[in-house]
Amino acid sequence: MAKKEVNLDDDEGGAPKKGGKGKLIVLILVVLLLVVGGAAAAWFFLMADGDDTEQVEAGPPERLYTSLEPMTVNIEAPGRIRYLRAELALVTHDPAVAEAFERHLPAIRNDLLGILAEQRYEDLNTRAGKEALAEELKETIAGILRSRDAPDAVEAVLFNELVMQ
């Protein structure tokens, strides 16, 4: 039998193996691309002027909520005495309005109790009745603040709690 010699150094017909230098070049290019990309990202985030951040910060002003303690009043209802328990919150964008609201709270609370006591059970039993009451309370609060030469930019009056028995 004849013995064949096998050349393990050659892949195809005696050509030397390539790829050592090619892999090194690809690896260097990938590292170079990562370094350039990182430098570009760092420049974009660190060196860019703050015009974009100023535009984002110039959005709508923050809403301020000021809550009142719950109020309980008798309301008009056929046949028997009914009670209304309401907990309200004032909504505004102006901190001066929230401060004026706190300062004039006794007068505001007095007038709100009067308005709540005038309500009828049948009227408040509907969504439209509750919305009308909230609008009336908002106008009353703004009127009280206006009469005392305080800022009166009340955005809304919200019900945190509204219970009728």
mmCIF file of C-alpha atoms in Angstrom:
data_model
loop_
_atom_site.group_PDB
_atom_site.id
_atom_site.type_symbol
_atom_site.label_atom_id
_atom_site.label_comp_id
_atom_site.label_asym_id
_atom_site.label_seq_id
_atom_site.Cartn_x
_atom_site.Cartn_y
_atom_site.Cartn_z
ATOM 1 C CA MET A 1 0.000 0.000 0.000
ATOM 2 C CA ALA A 2 1.115 3.432 -0.771
ATOM 3 C CA LYS A 3 1.259 6.032 1.871
ATOM 4 C CA LYS A 4 -0.061 9.508 1.219
ATOM 5 C CA GLU A 5 1.408 12.540 2.793
ATOM 6 C CA VAL A 6 -1.052 14.948 4.286
ATOM 7 C CA ASN A 7 -0.062 18.588 4.646
ATOM 8 C CA LEU A 8 -1.861 20.018 7.705
ATOM 9 C CA ASP A 9 -0.539 23.547 7.193
ATOM 10 C CA ASP A 10 -2.377 24.123 3.946
ATOM 11 C CA ASP A 11 -6.160 24.309 3.511
ATOM 12 C CA GLU A 12 -6.582 24.184 -0.232
ATOM 13 C CA GLY A 13 -3.982 23.010 -2.563
ATOM 14 C CA GLY A 14 -1.054 24.309 -0.615
ATOM 15 C CA ALA A 15 -2.224 27.944 -0.205
ATOM 16 C CA PRO A 16 -1.251 29.383 3.183
ATOM 17 C CA LYS A 17 -4.064 30.167 5.677
ATOM 18 C CA LYS A 18 -5.353 33.791 5.618
ATOM 19 C CA GLY A 19 -7.456 35.551 8.237
ATOM 20 C CA GLY A 20 -5.100 36.395 11.050
ATOM 21 C CA LYS A 21 -4.408 39.843 9.630
ATOM 22 C CA GLY A 22 -8.005 40.262 8.379
ATOM 23 C CA LYS A 23 -9.470 39.532 11.793
ATOM 24 C CA LEU A 24 -7.047 41.987 13.370
ATOM 25 C CA ILE A 25 -8.037 44.725 10.906
ATOM 26 C CA VAL A 26 -11.775 44.130 11.525
ATOM 27 C CA LEU A 27 -11.214 44.197 15.289
ATOM 28 C CA ILE A 28 -9.287 47.480 15.060
ATOM 29 C CA LEU A 29 -12.043 49.017 12.884
ATOM 30 C CA VAL A 30 -14.753 47.979 15.366
ATOM 31 C CA VAL A 31 -12.818 49.443 18.304
ATOM 32 C CA LEU A 32 -12.142 52.640 16.347
ATOM 33 C CA LEU A 33 -15.863 52.919 15.451
ATOM 34 C CA LEU A 34 -16.855 52.503 19.116
ATOM 35 C CA VAL A 35 -14.372 55.152 20.251
ATOM 36 C CA VAL A 36 -15.545 57.649 17.606
ATOM 37 C CA GLY A 37 -19.223 56.916 18.417
ATOM 38 C CA GLY A 38 -18.625 57.382 22.144
ATOM 39 C CA ALA A 39 -16.795 60.657 21.564
ATOM 40 C CA ALA A 40 -19.621 61.927 19.342
ATOM 41 C CA ALA A 41 -22.239 60.972 21.948
ATOM 42 C CA ALA A 42 -20.229 62.654 24.726
ATOM 43 C CA TRP A 43 -19.905 65.838 22.669
ATOM 44 C CA PHE A 44 -23.622 65.827 21.834
ATOM 45 C CA PHE A 45 -24.742 65.437 25.457
ATOM 46 C CA LEU A 46 -22.059 67.461 27.228
ATOM 47 C CA MET A 47 -21.125 70.211 24.806
ATOM 48 C CA ALA A 48 -24.480 70.967 23.190
ATOM 49 C CA ASP A 49 -25.958 74.289 24.282
ATOM 50 C CA GLY A 50 -28.909 74.198 26.714
ATOM 51 C CA ASP A 51 -31.528 75.628 24.320
ATOM 52 C CA ASP A 52 -33.403 72.331 24.093
ATOM 53 C CA THR A 53 -33.612 71.886 27.849
ATOM 54 C CA GLU A 54 -34.912 75.430 28.286
ATOM 55 C CA GLN A 55 -37.738 74.745 25.840
ATOM 56 C CA VAL A 56 -38.763 71.618 27.722
ATOM 57 C CA GLU A 57 -38.776 73.472 31.047
ATOM 58 C CA ALA A 58 -40.958 76.238 29.605
ATOM 59 C CA GLY A 59 -44.020 73.944 29.548
ATOM 60 C CA PRO A 60 -47.252 74.672 31.378
ATOM 61 C CA PRO A 61 -46.861 75.795 34.969
ATOM 62 C CA GLU A 62 -47.354 73.301 37.742
ATOM 63 C CA ARG A 63 -50.852 72.928 39.156
ATOM 64 C CA LEU A 64 -51.253 73.617 42.835
ATOM 65 C CA TYR A 65 -53.946 71.869 44.873
ATOM 66 C CA THR A 66 -55.155 73.234 48.210
ATOM 67 C CA SER A 67 -57.650 71.139 50.166
ATOM 68 C CA LEU A 68 -60.277 72.271 52.624
ATOM 69 C CA GLU A 69 -61.293 70.266 55.633
ATOM 70 C CA PRO A 70 -64.586 68.371 55.124
ATOM 71 C CA MET A 71 -67.778 70.381 55.628
ATOM 72 C CA THR A 72 -71.142 68.914 56.690
ATOM 73 C CA VAL A 73 -74.451 70.763 56.219
ATOM 74 C CA ASN A 74 -78.175 70.014 56.228
ATOM 75 C CA ILE A 75 -79.732 70.090 52.775
ATOM 76 C CA GLU A 76 -83.310 70.356 51.585
ATOM 77 C CA ALA A 77 -84.996 67.051 50.807
ATOM 78 C CA PRO A 78 -88.653 65.938 50.889
ATOM 79 C CA GLY A 79 -89.828 64.060 53.947
ATOM 80 C CA ARG A 80 -86.748 63.947 56.134
ATOM 81 C CA ILE A 81 -83.561 65.789 56.986
ATOM 82 C CA ARG A 82 -80.646 65.056 54.701
ATOM 83 C CA TYR A 83 -76.959 65.776 55.168
ATOM 84 C CA LEU A 84 -74.303 66.755 52.685
ATOM 85 C CA ARG A 85 -70.644 66.143 53.452
ATOM 86 C CA ALA A 86 -68.213 67.755 51.030
ATOM 87 C CA GLU A 87 -64.440 67.894 50.922
ATOM 88 C CA LEU A 88 -63.169 70.360 48.330
ATOM 89 C CA ALA A 89 -59.852 71.147 46.669
ATOM 90 C CA LEU A 90 -58.905 74.388 44.932
ATOM 91 C CA VAL A 91 -56.824 74.158 41.721
ATOM 92 C CA THR A 92 -54.594 77.015 40.556
ATOM 93 C CA HIS A 93 -51.307 77.620 38.733
ATOM 94 C CA ASP A 94 -50.380 80.669 40.804
ATOM 95 C CA PRO A 95 -48.736 80.169 44.218
ATOM 96 C CA ALA A 96 -49.994 83.626 45.242
ATOM 97 C CA VAL A 97 -53.595 82.418 44.785
ATOM 98 C CA ALA A 98 -52.954 79.379 46.991
ATOM 99 C CA GLU A 99 -51.428 81.649 49.633
ATOM 100 C CA ALA A 100 -54.355 84.098 49.458
ATOM 101 C CA PHE A 101 -56.779 81.168 49.689
ATOM 102 C CA GLU A 102 -55.124 80.012 52.908
ATOM 103 C CA ARG A 103 -55.077 83.559 54.316
ATOM 104 C CA HIS A 104 -58.789 84.182 53.651
ATOM 105 C CA LEU A 105 -59.937 80.639 54.450
ATOM 106 C CA PRO A 106 -62.397 81.592 57.240
ATOM 107 C CA ALA A 107 -64.362 83.916 54.940
ATOM 108 C CA ILE A 108 -64.242 81.414 52.081
ATOM 109 C CA ARG A 109 -65.358 78.537 54.276
ATOM 110 C CA ASN A 110 -68.254 80.629 55.662
ATOM 111 C CA ASP A 111 -69.610 81.453 52.201
ATOM 112 C CA LEU A 112 -69.100 77.888 50.927
ATOM 113 C CA LEU A 113 -71.072 76.486 53.869
ATOM 114 C CA GLY A 114 -73.924 78.845 52.990
ATOM 115 C CA ILE A 115 -73.934 77.726 49.361
ATOM 116 C CA LEU A 116 -73.764 74.034 50.276
ATOM 117 C CA ALA A 117 -76.676 74.403 52.734
ATOM 118 C CA GLU A 118 -78.873 75.844 49.950
ATOM 119 C CA GLN A 119 -78.458 72.775 47.739
ATOM 120 C CA ARG A 120 -81.261 70.347 47.020
ATOM 121 C CA TYR A 121 -80.833 66.587 47.087
ATOM 122 C CA GLU A 122 -82.475 66.144 43.658
ATOM 123 C CA ASP A 123 -80.109 68.641 42.032
ATOM 124 C CA LEU A 124 -76.943 67.119 43.450
ATOM 125 C CA ASN A 125 -77.988 63.610 42.501
ATOM 126 C CA THR A 126 -76.959 64.285 38.872
ATOM 127 C CA ARG A 127 -73.576 64.868 37.302
ATOM 128 C CA ALA A 128 -74.740 68.165 35.815
ATOM 129 C CA GLY A 129 -75.855 69.314 39.276
ATOM 130 C CA LYS A 130 -72.453 68.523 40.768
ATOM 131 C CA GLU A 131 -70.644 70.309 37.931
ATOM 132 C CA ALA A 132 -72.884 73.375 38.357
ATOM 133 C CA LEU A 133 -72.164 73.390 42.090
ATOM 134 C CA ALA A 134 -68.401 73.164 41.465
ATOM 135 C CA GLU A 135 -68.598 76.106 39.045
ATOM 136 C CA GLU A 136 -70.630 78.155 41.544
ATOM 137 C CA LEU A 137 -68.112 77.414 44.304
ATOM 138 C CA LYS A 138 -65.235 78.399 42.007
ATOM 139 C CA GLU A 139 -66.877 81.740 41.187
ATOM 140 C CA THR A 140 -67.618 82.358 44.862
ATOM 141 C CA ILE A 141 -64.001 81.728 45.892
ATOM 142 C CA ALA A 142 -62.676 83.945 43.075
ATOM 143 C CA GLY A 143 -65.148 86.687 44.090
ATOM 144 C CA ILE A 144 -64.053 86.571 47.725
ATOM 145 C CA LEU A 145 -60.380 86.778 46.726
ATOM 146 C CA ARG A 146 -61.118 89.637 44.312
ATOM 147 C CA SER A 147 -63.027 91.581 46.979
ATOM 148 C CA ARG A 148 -59.970 91.398 49.235
ATOM 149 C CA ASP A 149 -57.581 92.586 46.500
ATOM 150 C CA ALA A 150 -55.928 89.167 46.311
ATOM 151 C CA PRO A 151 -55.031 87.226 43.163
ATOM 152 C CA ASP A 152 -58.101 85.282 42.019
ATOM 153 C CA ALA A 153 -56.902 82.966 39.224
ATOM 154 C CA VAL A 154 -58.841 79.914 40.423
ATOM 155 C CA GLU A 155 -58.780 77.225 37.730
ATOM 156 C CA ALA A 156 -61.276 74.814 39.272
ATOM 157 C CA VAL A 157 -62.866 73.467 42.416
ATOM 158 C CA LEU A 158 -62.754 69.694 42.722
ATOM 159 C CA PHE A 159 -64.719 67.373 44.978
ATOM 160 C CA ASN A 160 -62.481 65.032 46.933
ATOM 161 C CA GLU A 161 -65.564 63.752 48.708
ATOM 162 C CA LEU A 162 -69.294 64.400 48.197
ATOM 163 C CA VAL A 163 -71.643 62.271 50.304
ATOM 164 C CA MET A 164 -75.390 62.766 50.710
ATOM 165 C CA GLN A 165 -77.498 60.935 53.298
#
